[in-house]
Coordinates of N, CA and C in Angstrom, one line a residue:
M1153 N 135.6 81.2 101.1 CA 136.0 82.3 100.3 C 136.7 81.7 99.0
T1154 N 136.7 82.2 98.3 CA 136.9 81.7 96.6 C 138.5 82.3 96.6
N1155 N 139.4 81.0 96.0 CA 140.6 81.2 95.9 C 140.9 81.7 94.7
L1156 N 141.3 83.0 94.5 CA 141.5 83.7 93.3 C 143.5 83.3 92.9
S1157 N 144.3 82.8 93.4 CA 145.7 82.1 93.1 C 145.5 81.9 91.2
K1158 N 144.7 80.8 91.2 CA 144.5 80.3 90.1 C 144.4 81.4 88.9
Y1159 N 143.5 82.6 89.2 CA 143.4 83.3 88.1 C 144.3 84.6 88.1
R1160 N 145.2 84.7 88.8 CA 146.7 85.1 89.1 C 147.5 84.6 88.0
S1161 N 147.4 83.3 88.4 CA 148.6 82.5 87.3 C 148.1 82.6 86.1
L1162 N 146.6 82.4 85.8 CA 146.5 82.4 84.5 C 146.8 83.6 83.7
S1163 N 146.3 84.9 84.6 CA 146.6 86.3 84.0 C 148.2 86.3 83.4
I1164 N 149.0 85.8 84.5 CA 150.8 85.9 84.0 C 151.0 84.9 82.8
A1165 N 150.3 84.1 82.8 CA 150.5 83.1 81.7 C 149.9 83.7 80.5
T1166 N 148.5 84.3 80.2 CA 148.4 84.8 79.2 C 149.1 86.3 78.9
A1167 N 149.7 86.7 79.8 CA 150.7 87.9 79.7 C 151.9 87.6 78.7
V1168 N 152.6 86.4 79.4 CA 153.6 85.5 78.6 C 153.2 85.5 77.3
V1169 N 152.4 84.8 76.8 CA 151.8 84.2 75.8 C 151.7 85.7 74.9
L1170 N 151.0 86.5 75.3 CA 150.9 87.8 74.8 C 152.1 88.6 74.4
G1171 N 152.9 88.7 75.2 CA 154.2 89.1 75.2 C 155.1 88.3 73.9
V1172 N 155.2 86.6 74.2 CA 155.9 86.1 73.0 C 155.3 86.3 71.8
T1173 N 154.2 86.6 71.8 CA 153.6 86.9 70.2 C 153.7 88.1 69.6
W1174 N 153.8 89.1 70.4 CA 154.2 90.4 70.2 C 155.5 90.6 69.8
L1175 N 156.4 89.9 70.5 CA 157.9 89.8 70.0 C 158.2 89.3 68.7
L1176 N 157.3 88.3 68.6 CA 157.3 87.3 67.0 C 156.9 88.1 66.0
S1177 N 155.4 88.8 66.3 CA 155.4 90.1 65.6 C 156.2 90.9 64.6
M1178 N 156.7 91.7 66.1 CA 157.5 92.6 65.8 C 158.8 92.1 64.7
A1179 N 159.2 90.8 65.0 CA 160.6 90.5 64.5 C 160.1 90.0 62.9
A1180 N 158.9 89.6 62.9 CA 158.3 89.1 61.3 C 158.0 90.5 60.7
L1181 N 157.7 91.6 61.2 CA 157.5 93.1 60.9 C 159.0 93.6 60.2
W1182 N 159.8 93.5 61.5 CA 161.4 94.0 60.8 C 161.8 93.4 59.7
N1183 N 161.6 92.0 59.8 CA 162.4 91.1 58.6 C 161.6 91.7 57.6
S1184 N 160.1 91.9 57.5 CA 159.3 92.5 56.5 C 160.0 94.0 55.9
L1185 N 160.1 94.8 56.6 CA 160.9 95.7 56.4 C 162.1 95.9 56.0
L1186 N 162.8 94.9 56.0 CA 164.4 94.4 55.6 C 164.4 93.8 54.4
T1187 N 163.2 93.2 53.8 CA 163.3 92.5 52.6 C 162.5 93.0 51.7
T1188 N 161.8 93.7 52.1 CA 160.7 94.2 51.0 C 160.5 95.6 51.1
E1189 N 159.9 96.5 50.4 CA 160.0 98.0 50.0 C 158.2 98.3 51.0
A1190 N 158.1 98.5 52.0 CA 157.1 98.9 52.5 C 156.9 100.0 53.0
K1191 N 155.4 100.2 52.8 CA 155.0 101.8 52.9 C 154.0 101.9 54.2
H1192 N 154.3 103.1 54.9 CA 154.1 103.5 56.4 C 154.1 102.7 57.3
E1193 N 155.5 102.2 57.1 CA 156.3 101.5 58.2 C 156.0 102.3 59.4
G1194 N 155.9 103.6 59.5 CA 156.1 104.1 61.1 C 154.7 103.8 61.7
W1195 N 153.6 103.9 60.9 CA 152.1 103.8 61.7 C 151.9 102.3 62.1
V1196 N 152.7 101.3 61.2 CA 152.8 99.8 61.8 C 153.2 100.0 63.2
V1197 N 154.5 100.6 63.4 CA 155.4 100.6 64.4 C 154.8 101.2 65.8
V1198 N 153.9 102.4 65.5 CA 153.3 102.8 66.1 C 152.1 102.1 67.0
F1199 N 151.7 101.4 66.0 CA 150.6 100.6 66.3 C 151.1 99.5 67.1
M1200 N 151.8 98.7 66.8 CA 152.2 97.6 67.7 C 152.9 98.1 68.7
I1201 N 153.4 99.6 69.2 CA 153.6 99.9 70.5 C 152.6 100.0 71.3
F1202 N 151.3 100.7 70.4 CA 149.9 101.0 71.2 C 149.1 99.9 71.6
V1203 N 149.5 98.6 70.6 CA 149.0 97.3 71.3 C 149.6 96.7 72.7
L1204 N 151.1 96.8 72.7 CA 152.2 96.4 73.6 C 151.6 97.3 75.4
F1205 N 151.5 98.8 74.8 CA 150.9 99.4 76.0 C 149.4 99.0 76.6
A1206 N 148.6 99.0 75.7 CA 147.2 98.5 76.0 C 146.9 97.3 76.7
G1207 N 147.8 96.2 76.3 CA 148.0 94.8 76.6 C 148.6 95.0 77.9
A1208 N 149.5 95.7 78.0 CA 150.1 95.6 79.7 C 149.3 96.3 80.6
F1209 N 148.5 97.4 80.2 CA 147.8 97.9 81.0 C 146.3 96.9 81.3
L1210 N 145.9 96.3 80.4 CA 144.8 95.5 80.5 C 145.1 94.2 81.5
F1211 N 146.8 94.1 81.5 CA 147.1 92.8 82.3 C 147.0 93.2 83.8
F1212 N 147.6 94.5 84.0 CA 147.6 95.1 85.3 C 146.1 95.1 85.9
M1213 N 145.1 95.5 85.2 CA 144.0 95.9 85.7 C 143.5 94.0 86.2
A1214 N 143.6 93.2 85.1 CA 143.2 92.0 85.5 C 143.9 91.2 86.5
F1215 N 145.4 91.3 86.6 CA 146.0 91.1 87.9 C 145.6 91.7 89.2
K1216 N 145.3 93.1 89.3 CA 144.8 93.4 90.3 C 143.5 93.0 90.9
S1217 N 142.4 93.1 89.8 CA 141.2 92.3 90.4 C 141.5 91.1 90.8
A1218 N 142.2 90.5 90.2 CA 142.4 88.6 91.2 C 143.4 88.7 92.3
D1219 N 143.6 89.8 93.0 CA 144.4 89.9 94.1 C 143.4 89.5 95.4
A1220 N 143.9 88.3 96.1 CA 143.1 87.9 96.9 C 142.9 88.9 98.3
A1221 N 143.9 89.3 98.6 CA 143.6 90.3 99.7 C 142.9 91.4 99.3
A1222 N 143.0 91.8 98.0 CA 142.0 93.2 97.7 C 140.5 92.6 97.7
Y1223 N 140.5 91.4 97.2 CA 138.9 90.7 97.5 C 138.8 90.8 98.6
E1224 N 139.1 89.9 99.6 CA 139.1 89.8 100.8 C 138.7 90.8 101.8
N1225 N 139.4 92.1 101.3 CA 138.7 93.4 101.7 C 137.8 94.0 101.6
A1226 N 137.5 93.8 100.2 CA 135.8 94.0 99.6 C 134.9 93.6 100.1
V1227 N 135.3 92.2 100.4 CA 134.1 91.3 100.7 C 133.8 91.7 102.6
K1228 N 135.1 92.2 103.2 CA 135.3 92.4 104.6 C 134.1 93.7 104.4
Q1229 N 134.7 94.6 104.0 CA 133.8 95.8 103.9 C 132.4 95.7 103.6
A1230 N 132.1 95.0 102.4 CA 130.5 94.6 102.0 C 130.0 94.0 103.6
H1231 N 130.7 93.1 103.8 CA 129.9 92.6 105.1 C 129.8 93.7 106.4
E1232 N 130.9 94.2 106.8 CA 130.7 95.3 107.8 C 129.7 96.3 107.5
Q1233 N 129.3 97.0 106.2 CA 128.2 97.7 105.6 C 127.0 97.0 105.9
G1234 N 127.0 95.9 105.6 CA 125.5 95.2 105.4 C 125.1 94.7 107.1
R1235 N 126.0 94.4 108.0 CA 126.1 94.4 109.2 C 125.4 95.6 110.0
T1236 N 126.2 96.6 109.6 CA 126.0 97.8 110.4 C 124.6 98.2 109.8
E1237 N 123.9 98.2 108.8 CA 122.6 98.1 108.2 C 121.5 97.8 109.0
V1238 N 122.2 96.3 109.5 CA 121.2 95.4 110.1 C 120.9 96.1 111.4
L1239 N 121.9 96.2 112.0 CA 122.2 96.9 113.3 C 121.4 97.9 113.4
Q1240 N 121.4 98.9 112.5 CA 120.9 100.5 112.6 C 119.2 99.9 112.2
E1241 N 118.8 99.1 111.6 CA 117.6 98.6 111.1 C 116.9 98.0 112.6
I1242 N 117.6 96.9 113.2 CA 117.1 96.5 114.5 C 116.8 97.6 115.8
E1243 N 117.6 98.3 115.5 CA 117.9 99.6 116.8 C 116.8 100.6 116.5
R1244 N 116.4 100.9 115.2 CA 115.2 101.6 114.6 C 114.0 101.0 115.1
K1245 N 113.6 99.9 115.0 CA 112.7 98.9 115.5 C 112.9 99.0 117.1
R1246 N 114.0 98.7 117.5 CA 113.4 98.7 119.2 C 113.1 99.9 119.7
K1247 N 113.8 101.0 119.3 CA 113.3 102.2 119.6 C 111.5 102.6 119.2
E1248 N 111.4 102.2 118.0 CA 110.0 102.1 117.9 C 108.8 101.5 118.6
E1249 N 109.3 100.2 119.4 CA 108.5 99.4 119.9 C 108.7 100.0 121.4
D1250 N 110.1 100.6 121.9 CA 110.1 101.5 123.3 C 108.8 102.5 123.4
E1251 N 109.0 103.2 122.1 CA 108.3 104.4 122.2 C 106.7 103.8 122.1
K1252 N 106.3 103.2 121.4 CA 105.2 102.6 121.5 C 104.7 102.3 122.9
H1253 N 105.6 101.5 123.6 CA 105.3 100.8 125.0 C 104.9 101.9 126.0
V1254 N 105.8 102.9 125.6 CA 105.8 104.3 126.4 C 104.2 105.0 126.2
Q1255 N 103.6 105.1 125.0 CA 102.8 105.5 124.6 C 101.8 105.1 125.3
E1256 N 101.8 103.6 125.0 CA 99.9 102.8 125.7 C 100.3 102.6 127.1
T1257 N 101.8 102.9 127.4 CA 101.8 103.0 129.1 C 101.1 104.3 129.5
D1258 N 101.2 105.3 128.8 CA 101.1 106.6 129.2 C 99.1 106.6 129.3
L1259 N 98.9 105.9 127.9 CA 97.4 106.0 127.6 C 96.6 105.2 128.6
R1260 N 97.4 104.2 129.0 CA 96.7 103.2 130.0 C 96.6 103.9 131.4
L1261 N 97.8 104.8 131.9 CA 97.7 105.4 133.1 C 96.6 106.7 132.9
K1262 N 96.2 107.2 131.7 CA 95.5 108.8 131.5 C 94.1 107.5 131.7
V1263 N 93.9 106.4 131.4 CA 92.3 106.0 131.1 C 92.1 105.5 132.8
D1264 N 93.3 105.0 133.5 CA 93.0 104.4 134.5 C 92.4 105.9 135.8
A1265 N 93.0 106.7 135.7 CA 92.9 108.0 136.2 C 91.4 108.7 136.1
V1266 N 90.9 108.7 134.4 CA 89.7 109.0 134.7 C 88.6 107.8 135.4
L1267 N 88.7 106.7 134.9 CA 88.3 105.9 135.5 C 88.0 105.6 136.9
S1268 N 89.0 106.1 137.4 CA 89.0 106.0 139.1 C 88.3 107.1 139.6
G1269 N 87.8 108.2 139.1 CA 87.0 109.1 139.1 C 85.4 108.6 139.3
V1270 N 85.0 107.6 139.0 CA 83.6 107.1 138.9 C 83.4 105.9 139.6
N1271 N 84.5 105.3 140.4 CA 84.4 104.5 141.4 C 83.4 104.7 142.5
G1272 N 82.9 103.7 143.0 CA 82.1 104.1 144.1 C 80.3 104.5 143.4
T1273 N 80.0 104.8 142.3 CA 78.6 105.6 142.0 C 77.7 104.1 142.2
R1274 N 76.5 105.1 142.4 CA 75.3 104.2 142.8 C 74.2 104.2 142.2
N1275 N 74.6 105.4 141.0 CA 73.3 105.4 139.9 C 73.6 106.1 138.6
E1276 N 73.2 106.3 137.6 CA 73.5 106.7 136.2 C 73.8 108.2 136.6
N1277 N 73.0 108.9 137.3 CA 73.3 110.6 137.3 C 74.6 110.7 137.9
S1278 N 75.0 110.0 139.3 CA 76.3 110.0 139.9 C 77.5 109.7 138.8
L1279 N 76.9 108.6 138.2 CA 78.3 108.0 137.1 C 78.3 109.0 135.8
C1280 N 77.1 109.7 135.6 CA 77.4 110.6 134.8 C 78.7 111.9 134.9
N1281 N 78.0 112.6 135.9 CA 78.5 113.7 136.8 C 80.0 113.4 137.4
K1282 N 80.1 112.1 137.6 CA 81.4 112.1 137.9 C 82.2 112.0 136.9
L1283 N 82.0 111.4 136.0 CA 82.8 111.0 134.7 C 83.0 112.3 134.1
L1284 N 82.0 113.2 133.8 CA 82.3 114.6 133.6 C 83.6 115.0 133.9
S1285 N 83.4 115.5 135.4 CA 84.3 116.1 136.6 C 85.6 115.4 136.3
S1286 N 85.6 114.0 136.2 CA 87.0 113.2 136.3 C 87.7 113.7 134.6
L1287 N 86.8 113.7 133.7 CA 87.4 114.1 132.5 C 88.1 115.7 132.1
S1288 N 87.1 116.9 133.0 CA 88.0 117.8 133.2 C 89.2 117.8 133.7
R1289 N 88.8 117.0 134.8 CA 90.3 117.2 135.5 C 91.5 116.6 134.8
E1290 N 91.0 115.1 134.2 CA 92.4 114.9 134.2 C 92.8 114.9 132.2
M1291 N 91.6 115.6 131.3 CA 91.9 115.7 130.0 C 91.6 117.4 129.8
G1292 N 91.2 118.0 130.4 CA 91.2 119.6 130.3 C 89.8 119.8 129.6
F1293 N 88.9 119.1 129.6 CA 87.4 119.7 129.1 C 87.0 120.7 129.9
V1294 N 86.5 121.7 129.1 CA 85.6 122.9 130.2 C 84.2 122.6 130.3
Q1295 N 83.6 121.7 129.4 CA 82.3 121.7 129.6 C 81.8 120.6 129.1
G1296 N 80.8 119.9 129.6 CA 80.1 118.7 129.1 C 79.0 118.2 129.5
V1297 N 78.0 117.6 128.9 CA 76.9 117.0 128.9 C 76.9 115.8 128.7
V1298 N 76.0 114.6 129.5 CA 76.0 113.1 129.4 C 74.6 113.1 129.0
Y1299 N 73.9 112.0 128.0 CA 72.5 112.1 127.4 C 72.6 110.6 127.9
I1300 N 71.6 110.2 128.4 CA 71.3 108.6 128.4 C 70.1 108.2 127.7
R1301 N 70.0 106.9 127.0 CA 68.7 106.8 126.1 C 67.8 106.1 127.3
D1302 N 66.8 106.6 126.8 CA 65.3 106.3 127.5 C 64.4 105.1 126.6
K1303 N 65.0 104.0 127.0 CA 64.2 102.9 126.0 C 62.8 103.0 126.0
K1304 N 62.0 103.7 126.8 CA 60.6 103.4 126.6 C 60.3 104.8 125.6
E1305 N 60.9 106.2 125.8 CA 60.8 107.0 124.9 C 61.3 106.7 123.7
K1306 N 62.1 106.3 123.7 CA 63.4 106.4 122.7 C 64.0 107.6 122.0
V1307 N 64.4 108.4 123.3 CA 65.0 109.9 123.0 C 66.3 109.2 124.1
F1308 N 67.3 110.0 124.0 CA 68.2 110.5 125.0 C 68.2 111.7 125.7
K1309 N 68.1 111.5 127.0 CA 68.1 112.8 127.7 C 69.0 113.0 128.8
P1310 N 69.1 114.1 129.0 CA 70.4 114.8 129.9 C 70.3 113.9 131.4
A1311 N 71.4 113.3 131.8 CA 71.9 112.7 132.8 C 72.9 113.3 133.9
G1312 N 73.8 114.4 133.3 CA 74.5 114.9 133.8 C 75.3 116.3 133.1
N1313 N 76.0 117.3 133.9 CA 76.5 118.2 133.4 C 77.2 118.7 133.8
Y1314 N 78.5 119.4 133.1 CA 79.5 119.8 134.1 C 79.5 120.9 133.3
A1315 N 79.9 122.4 134.2 CA 79.7 123.5 133.9 C 79.4 124.5 133.1
L1316 N 78.2 124.1 132.9 CA 77.3 124.8 132.0 C 76.6 125.8 132.3
T1317 N 76.4 126.9 131.6 CA 75.8 128.4 132.2 C 74.8 128.3 131.4
E1318 N 74.4 129.3 130.4 CA 72.9 129.4 129.8 C 72.6 128.5 129.3
R1319 N 73.2 127.7 128.4 CA 72.3 126.6 127.3 C 72.1 125.3 128.4
Q1320 N 70.9 125.2 128.0 CA 70.3 124.0 128.9 C 70.0 122.8 127.7
P1321 N 70.3 121.5 128.3 CA 70.5 120.6 127.1 C 69.0 120.1 126.5
E1322 N 68.8 119.7 125.5 CA 67.4 119.2 125.4 C 67.4 118.0 124.8
P1323 N 66.3 116.9 125.1 CA 66.2 115.5 124.4 C 66.5 115.2 123.2
F1324 N 66.8 114.5 122.7 CA 66.9 114.2 121.0 C 66.8 113.0 120.9
A1325 N 66.1 112.6 119.5 CA 66.2 111.0 119.2 C 67.5 110.8 118.1
E1326 N 67.8 109.3 118.1 CA 68.7 109.0 117.4 C 68.7 109.6 116.1
G1327 N 69.8 110.3 115.5 CA 69.9 110.6 114.3 C 69.5 112.1 114.5
E1328 N 69.2 112.9 115.3 CA 68.5 114.2 115.4 C 69.8 114.9 115.9
T1329 N 70.0 116.5 115.9 CA 71.0 117.3 116.3 C 72.2 116.7 116.1
L1330 N 73.2 117.2 116.6 CA 74.8 116.8 116.2 C 74.9 115.8 117.7
P1331 N 74.4 115.8 118.5 CA 75.0 114.2 119.7 C 73.9 113.3 119.1
G1332 N 72.7 113.4 118.3 CA 72.1 112.1 117.9 C 72.6 111.5 116.8
Q1333 N 73.4 112.6 116.0 CA 73.9 111.9 114.5 C 75.4 110.8 115.3
A1334 N 75.6 111.6 116.1 CA 76.8 110.6 116.8 C 76.7 109.4 117.8
A1335 N 75.5 109.2 118.2 CA 74.7 108.0 118.4 C 74.4 106.9 117.4
Q1336 N 73.9 107.6 116.4 CA 73.6 106.9 115.1 C 74.9 106.5 114.6
N1337 N 75.8 106.8 114.5 CA 77.2 106.7 113.8 C 77.9 105.7 114.5
K1338 N 77.6 105.8 116.1 CA 78.1 105.1 116.9 C 79.9 105.2 116.7
S1339 N 80.4 106.3 116.4 CA 81.5 106.7 116.6 C 82.1 108.0 116.9
I1340 N 83.3 108.4 117.5 CA 83.5 109.8 118.1 C 83.6 110.6 116.8
T1341 N 82.8 112.0 117.1 CA 83.2 113.0 116.0 C 83.5 114.5 116.7
V1342 N 84.6 114.6 115.7 CA 85.2 116.1 116.6 C 85.0 117.2 115.4
L1343 N 84.3 118.1 116.1 CA 84.2 119.3 115.6 C 85.2 120.5 116.0
Y1344 N 85.5 121.2 114.8 CA 86.5 122.1 114.7 C 85.5 123.6 114.7
D1345 N 84.4 123.8 114.3 CA 83.5 125.0 114.1 C 82.3 124.8 114.6
I1346 N 82.8 125.2 116.3 CA 81.7 125.1 116.8 C 80.6 126.1 116.7
P1347 N 78.9 125.6 116.5 CA 78.1 127.2 116.1 C 78.3 128.0 117.4
E1348 N 77.6 129.1 116.8 CA 77.6 130.6 117.5 C 76.9 130.2 118.6
N1349 N 77.4 130.4 120.2 CA 76.5 130.4 121.1 C 76.1 129.0 121.4
Y1350 N 76.6 128.0 121.0 CA 76.4 126.5 121.6 C 77.1 126.3 122.7
F1351 N 78.1 126.7 122.9 CA 78.7 126.6 124.7 C 79.3 128.1 124.7
T1352 N 79.1 128.5 126.1 CA 79.7 129.6 126.7 C 80.1 129.4 128.1
V1353 N 81.5 129.5 128.3 CA 82.1 129.2 129.5 C 82.3 130.5 130.4
A1354 N 81.8 130.4 131.6 CA 81.7 131.7 132.4 C 83.1 131.8 133.4
S1355 N 83.4 133.0 133.6 CA 84.7 133.0 134.7 C 84.6 134.2 135.4
G1356 N 85.5 134.3 136.3 CA 85.4 135.8 136.9 C 86.6 136.7 136.3
L1357 N 86.7 136.0 134.9 CA 87.3 137.1 133.8 C 86.5 137.3 132.7
G1358 N 85.3 136.8 132.5 CA 84.3 137.1 131.7 C 83.8 135.8 131.0
N1359 N 83.4 136.1 129.9 CA 82.4 134.8 129.5 C 83.6 134.5 128.0
S1360 N 83.7 133.3 127.7 CA 84.4 133.1 126.3 C 83.9 131.9 125.7
Q1361 N 84.0 131.3 124.3 CA 83.5 130.3 123.5 C 84.7 129.1 123.5
P1362 N 84.0 128.0 123.9 CA 85.4 126.8 123.1 C 85.5 126.6 121.9
G1363 N 86.2 126.4 121.5 CA 86.7 126.4 120.0 C 86.5 124.9 119.4
F1364 N 86.4 123.8 120.2 CA 86.4 122.1 119.6 C 85.1 121.6 120.6
L1365 N 84.5 120.8 119.7 CA 83.6 119.9 120.2 C 83.5 118.8 119.9
I1366 N 83.8 117.8 121.2 CA 83.3 116.1 120.8 C 82.3 115.5 120.9
L1367 N 81.6 114.7 120.4 CA 80.5 113.8 120.5 C 80.9 112.5 120.8
A1368 N 80.7 111.6 121.6 CA 81.5 110.8 121.7 C 80.2 109.4 122.2
P1369 N 79.9 108.8 121.7 CA 78.4 107.7 121.8 C 79.3 106.4 123.1
I1370 N 78.4 106.6 124.2 CA 78.8 105.5 124.7 C 77.7 104.2 124.5
V1371 N 78.5 103.1 123.8 CA 78.1 101.9 123.0 C 78.3 100.8 123.8
N1372 N 77.2 100.4 124.3 CA 77.2 98.8 124.5 C 76.2 97.6 124.0
E1373 N 77.1 96.7 123.7 CA 76.5 95.5 122.9 C 76.2 96.3 121.8
N1374 N 77.0 96.8 120.9 CA 76.8 97.4 119.4 C 75.4 98.3 119.7
E1375 N 75.3 98.8 120.7 CA 73.9 99.9 120.8 C 74.2 100.9 121.5
S1376 N 73.8 102.2 121.2 CA 74.0 103.9 121.6 C 73.4 103.5 122.8
I1377 N 74.1 103.6 124.1 CA 72.9 103.7 125.3 C 73.5 105.3 125.9
G1378 N 74.0 106.1 125.4 CA 74.4 107.2 126.1 C 75.5 108.0 124.6
V1379 N 75.5 109.4 124.9 CA 76.4 110.1 124.1 C 77.0 111.1 125.3
L1380 N 78.2 111.3 125.1 CA 79.0 112.6 125.7 C 79.2 113.4 124.9
E1381 N 78.8 114.9 125.1 CA 79.1 116.4 124.6 C 80.0 117.0 125.7
L1382 N 80.9 117.2 124.9 CA 82.3 117.6 125.4 C 83.0 118.9 124.7
A1383 N 83.5 120.1 125.6 CA 83.5 121.2 125.0 C 85.3 121.6 125.1
A1384 N 86.2 122.1 124.3 CA 87.6 122.4 125.1 C 87.9 123.4 124.2
F1385 N 88.9 123.8 124.9 CA 89.7 125.4 124.2 C 91.0 124.9 123.5
T1386 N 91.3 123.4 123.7 CA 92.8 122.9 123.1 C 92.1 122.1 122.1
K1387 N 92.7 122.0 120.8 CA 92.1 120.7 119.6 C 92.7 119.5 120.0
P1388 N 91.6 118.7 120.2 CA 91.7 117.7 120.3 C 92.8 116.8 119.3
D1389 N 93.2 115.9 119.8 CA 94.3 115.3 119.0 C 93.8 113.6 118.7
A1390 N 94.6 112.6 118.1 CA 94.5 111.3 117.8 C 94.4 110.5 119.3
T1391 N 95.0 111.2 120.3 CA 95.5 110.4 121.3 C 94.3 110.6 122.2
T1392 N 93.7 111.8 122.4 CA 92.6 112.3 122.9 C 91.7 111.3 122.7
T1393 N 91.2 111.2 121.1 CA 90.0 110.1 120.8 C 90.3 108.8 121.4
T1394 N 91.6 108.5 121.2 CA 91.8 107.0 121.8 C 92.1 106.6 123.1
I1395 N 91.9 107.8 124.3 CA 91.7 107.7 125.4 C 90.4 107.5 125.4
L1396 N 89.5 108.5 124.7 CA 88.1 108.5 125.3 C 87.5 107.2 124.6
E1397 N 87.9 106.6 123.7 CA 87.3 105.4 123.4 C 87.6 104.3 124.2
N1398 N 88.7 104.3 124.8 CA 89.0 103.3 125.8 C 88.3 103.6 127.0
I1399 N 88.1 104.6 127.4 CA 87.3 104.9 128.5 C 85.7 104.4 128.6
L1400 N 85.3 105.2 127.4 CA 84.2 104.4 127.4 C 83.7 103.2 126.9
T1401 N 84.5 102.4 126.5 CA 84.4 101.2 126.4 C 84.1 100.5 127.5
E1402 N 84.9 100.8 128.9 CA 84.8 100.4 129.9 C 83.8 100.9 130.9
V1403 N 83.0 102.2 130.3 CA 81.8 103.1 131.1 C 80.6 102.1 130.6
G1404 N 80.6 102.1 129.6 CA 79.4 101.3 128.8 C 78.7 100.1 129.5
P1405 N 79.3 99.2 130.0 CA 78.8 98.4 130.8 C 78.2 98.7 132.3
K1406 N 79.1 99.4 132.8 CA 78.9 99.9 134.0 C 77.4 101.0 134.1
L1407 N 77.5 101.8 133.2 CA 76.5 102.5 133.0 C 75.1 101.5 132.5
N1408 N 75.4 100.6 131.3 CA 74.0 99.9 131.3 C 73.5 99.0 132.5
K1409 N 74.4 98.7 133.3 CA 73.6 98.2 134.6 C 72.9 98.9 135.5
F1410 N 73.1 100.2 135.5 CA 72.1 101.4 136.3 C 71.0 101.2 135.4
I1411 N 71.1 101.5 134.0 CA 69.9 101.6 133.2 C 68.9 100.7 133.1
T1412 N 69.4 99.4 133.5 CA 68.7 98.1 133.1 C 68.1 97.3 134.9
A1413 N 68.7 98.3 135.7 CA 68.4 97.8 136.9 C 66.9 98.1 137.3

């Protein structure tokens, strides 16, 4: 730490010099008043007194600012404040990492739970139906259809469905209809305004229409080989689409094996 004692000594020496100078100036002024006829001598005396007090105040401030103990205390406070801010930032980042780890773990558990439902499938139809059933059970989708691409006819045909009532899925080409556009874009699409009568869910309490539709292409080697069409009453969030992306990334190769067998 910087040694400030020399600055305190310098302040004292400066004050002594200023004091002596002031006394000499006052003596010269007093002598001048005694030997000559001066005017406005009262104002001169007031000014000299003001200079004395101003100098004393400035000396006091300089002396205090050169106080080693005060300086050390200020440095310590600044150090502690900086250390606290660093510790708070480290703690914030640790919490963010912990939350991220928990989210990733929960996401992986959900993906594994859905994929466990398609284990033991022997053909594409069985895989599609089990996938839809597992998605309904684990993620709350109320209806769904899986379309698989027919390479010969170059259209997507329904290969599995879940809880369909009146609506019967029709084949479509890539780029046609809402599922066809999802296949062409190779990205998940979420619709928040389903066309009227697009899906109807029937139960013992009557018929109702889902409010949200997810169109998720099944991509393998940068080619859409299938499309999931899922209806839900609850608005899908970013976590839902992330889980679907992870699921379909692993389902794609399995489905492709059945298609090319």
